[in-house]
PDB file of C-alpha atoms in Angstrom:
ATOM      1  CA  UNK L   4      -2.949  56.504  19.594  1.00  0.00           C
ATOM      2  CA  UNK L   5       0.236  56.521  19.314  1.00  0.00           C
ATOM      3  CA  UNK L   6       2.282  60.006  19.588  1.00  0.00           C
ATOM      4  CA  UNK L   7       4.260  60.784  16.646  1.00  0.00           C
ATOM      5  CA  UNK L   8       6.978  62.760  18.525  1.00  0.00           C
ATOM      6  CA  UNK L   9       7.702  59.666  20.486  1.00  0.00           C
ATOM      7  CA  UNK L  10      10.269  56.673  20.116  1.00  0.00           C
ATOM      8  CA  UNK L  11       9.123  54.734  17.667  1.00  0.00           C
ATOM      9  CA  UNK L  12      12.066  52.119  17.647  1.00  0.00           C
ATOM     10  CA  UNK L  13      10.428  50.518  20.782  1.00  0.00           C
ATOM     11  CA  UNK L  14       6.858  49.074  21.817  1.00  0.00           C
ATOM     12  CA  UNK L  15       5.642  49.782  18.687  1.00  0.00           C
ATOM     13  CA  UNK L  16       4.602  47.181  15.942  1.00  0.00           C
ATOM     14  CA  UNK L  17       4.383  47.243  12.383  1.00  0.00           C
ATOM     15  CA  UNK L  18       0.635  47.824  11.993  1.00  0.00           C
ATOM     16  CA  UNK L  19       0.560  50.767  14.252  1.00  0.00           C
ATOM     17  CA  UNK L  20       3.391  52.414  13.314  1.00  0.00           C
ATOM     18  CA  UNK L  21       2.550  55.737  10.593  1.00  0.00           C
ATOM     19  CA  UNK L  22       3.004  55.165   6.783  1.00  0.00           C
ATOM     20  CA  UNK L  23       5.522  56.264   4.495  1.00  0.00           C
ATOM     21  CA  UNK L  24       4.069  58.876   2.670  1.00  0.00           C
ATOM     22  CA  UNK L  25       6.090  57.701  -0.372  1.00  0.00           C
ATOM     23  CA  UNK L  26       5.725  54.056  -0.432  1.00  0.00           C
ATOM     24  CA  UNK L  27       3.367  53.494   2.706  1.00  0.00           C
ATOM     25  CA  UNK L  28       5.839  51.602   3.906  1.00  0.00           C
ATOM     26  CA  UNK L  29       5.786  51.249   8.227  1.00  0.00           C
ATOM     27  CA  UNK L  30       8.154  54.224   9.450  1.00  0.00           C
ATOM     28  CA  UNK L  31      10.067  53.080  11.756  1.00  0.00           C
ATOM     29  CA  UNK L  32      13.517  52.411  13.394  1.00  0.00           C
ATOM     30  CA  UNK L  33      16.953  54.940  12.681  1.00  0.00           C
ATOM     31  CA  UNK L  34      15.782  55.830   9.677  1.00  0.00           C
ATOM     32  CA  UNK L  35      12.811  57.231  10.029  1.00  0.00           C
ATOM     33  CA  UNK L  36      12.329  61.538   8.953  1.00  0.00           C
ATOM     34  CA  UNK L  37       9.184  63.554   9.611  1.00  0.00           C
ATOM     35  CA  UNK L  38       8.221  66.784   8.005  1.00  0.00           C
ATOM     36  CA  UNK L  39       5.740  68.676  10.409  1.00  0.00           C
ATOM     37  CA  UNK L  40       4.621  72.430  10.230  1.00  0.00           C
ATOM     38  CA  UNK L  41       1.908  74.410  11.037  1.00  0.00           C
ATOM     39  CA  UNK L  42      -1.085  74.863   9.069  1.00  0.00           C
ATOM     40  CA  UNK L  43      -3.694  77.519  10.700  1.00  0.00           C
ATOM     41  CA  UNK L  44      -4.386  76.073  13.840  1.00  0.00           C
ATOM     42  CA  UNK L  45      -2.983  72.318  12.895  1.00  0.00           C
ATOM     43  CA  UNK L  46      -0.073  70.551  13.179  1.00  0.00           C
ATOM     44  CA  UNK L  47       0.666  68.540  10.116  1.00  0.00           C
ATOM     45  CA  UNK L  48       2.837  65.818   9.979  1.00  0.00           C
ATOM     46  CA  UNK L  49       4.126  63.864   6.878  1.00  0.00           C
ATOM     47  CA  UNK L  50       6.129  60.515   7.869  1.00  0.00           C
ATOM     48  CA  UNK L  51       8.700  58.707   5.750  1.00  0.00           C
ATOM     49  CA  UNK L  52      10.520  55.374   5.972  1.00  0.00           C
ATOM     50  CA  UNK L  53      14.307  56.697   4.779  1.00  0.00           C
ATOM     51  CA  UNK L  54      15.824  59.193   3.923  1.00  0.00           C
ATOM     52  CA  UNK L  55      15.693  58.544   0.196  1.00  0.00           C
ATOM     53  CA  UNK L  56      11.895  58.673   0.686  1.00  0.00           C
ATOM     54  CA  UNK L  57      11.639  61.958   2.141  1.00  0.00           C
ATOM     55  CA  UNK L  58      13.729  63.339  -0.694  1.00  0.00           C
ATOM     56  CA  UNK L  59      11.691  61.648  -3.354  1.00  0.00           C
ATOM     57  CA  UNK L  60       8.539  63.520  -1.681  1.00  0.00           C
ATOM     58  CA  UNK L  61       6.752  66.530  -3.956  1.00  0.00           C
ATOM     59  CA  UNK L  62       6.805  69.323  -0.922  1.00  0.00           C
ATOM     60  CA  UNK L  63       3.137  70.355  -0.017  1.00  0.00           C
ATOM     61  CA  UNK L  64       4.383  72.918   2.837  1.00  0.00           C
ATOM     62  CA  UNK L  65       2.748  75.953   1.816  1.00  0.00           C
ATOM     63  CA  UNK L  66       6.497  78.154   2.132  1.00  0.00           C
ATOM     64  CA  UNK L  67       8.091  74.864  -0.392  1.00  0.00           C
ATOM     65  CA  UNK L  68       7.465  77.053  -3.458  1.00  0.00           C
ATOM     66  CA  UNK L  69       8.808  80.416  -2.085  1.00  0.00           C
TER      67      UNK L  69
END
């Protein structure tokens, strides 16, 4: 598995790399934004290709709508 918090710009290929939660395109390289919080006792993590992808993205974070 590979660890999200890592560098994902090296030794990692397209077909491991996490999905755009947008347009499930690979997330990788300079680009690249994740969202992570804390739900209960889980991290969540939502992973986007660009930055125009992450703002396109309908916020599920429980504190989005406060």
């Amino acid at each position: 598995m590979v660890d999200p918090t890592s560098d994902l710009e090296e030794d990692i290929d397209e077909e491991s790399a996490p999905r755009c939660v947008t347009c499930s395109e690979p997330a990788l390289g300079t680009g690249r934004r994740t969202v992570t919080w804390v739900d209960g006792d889980d991290a969540v993590h939502r992973h986007f290709c660009s930055q125009t992808c992450r703002a396109e993205w309908t916020d599920e974070r429980p504190s989005a709508g406060s």
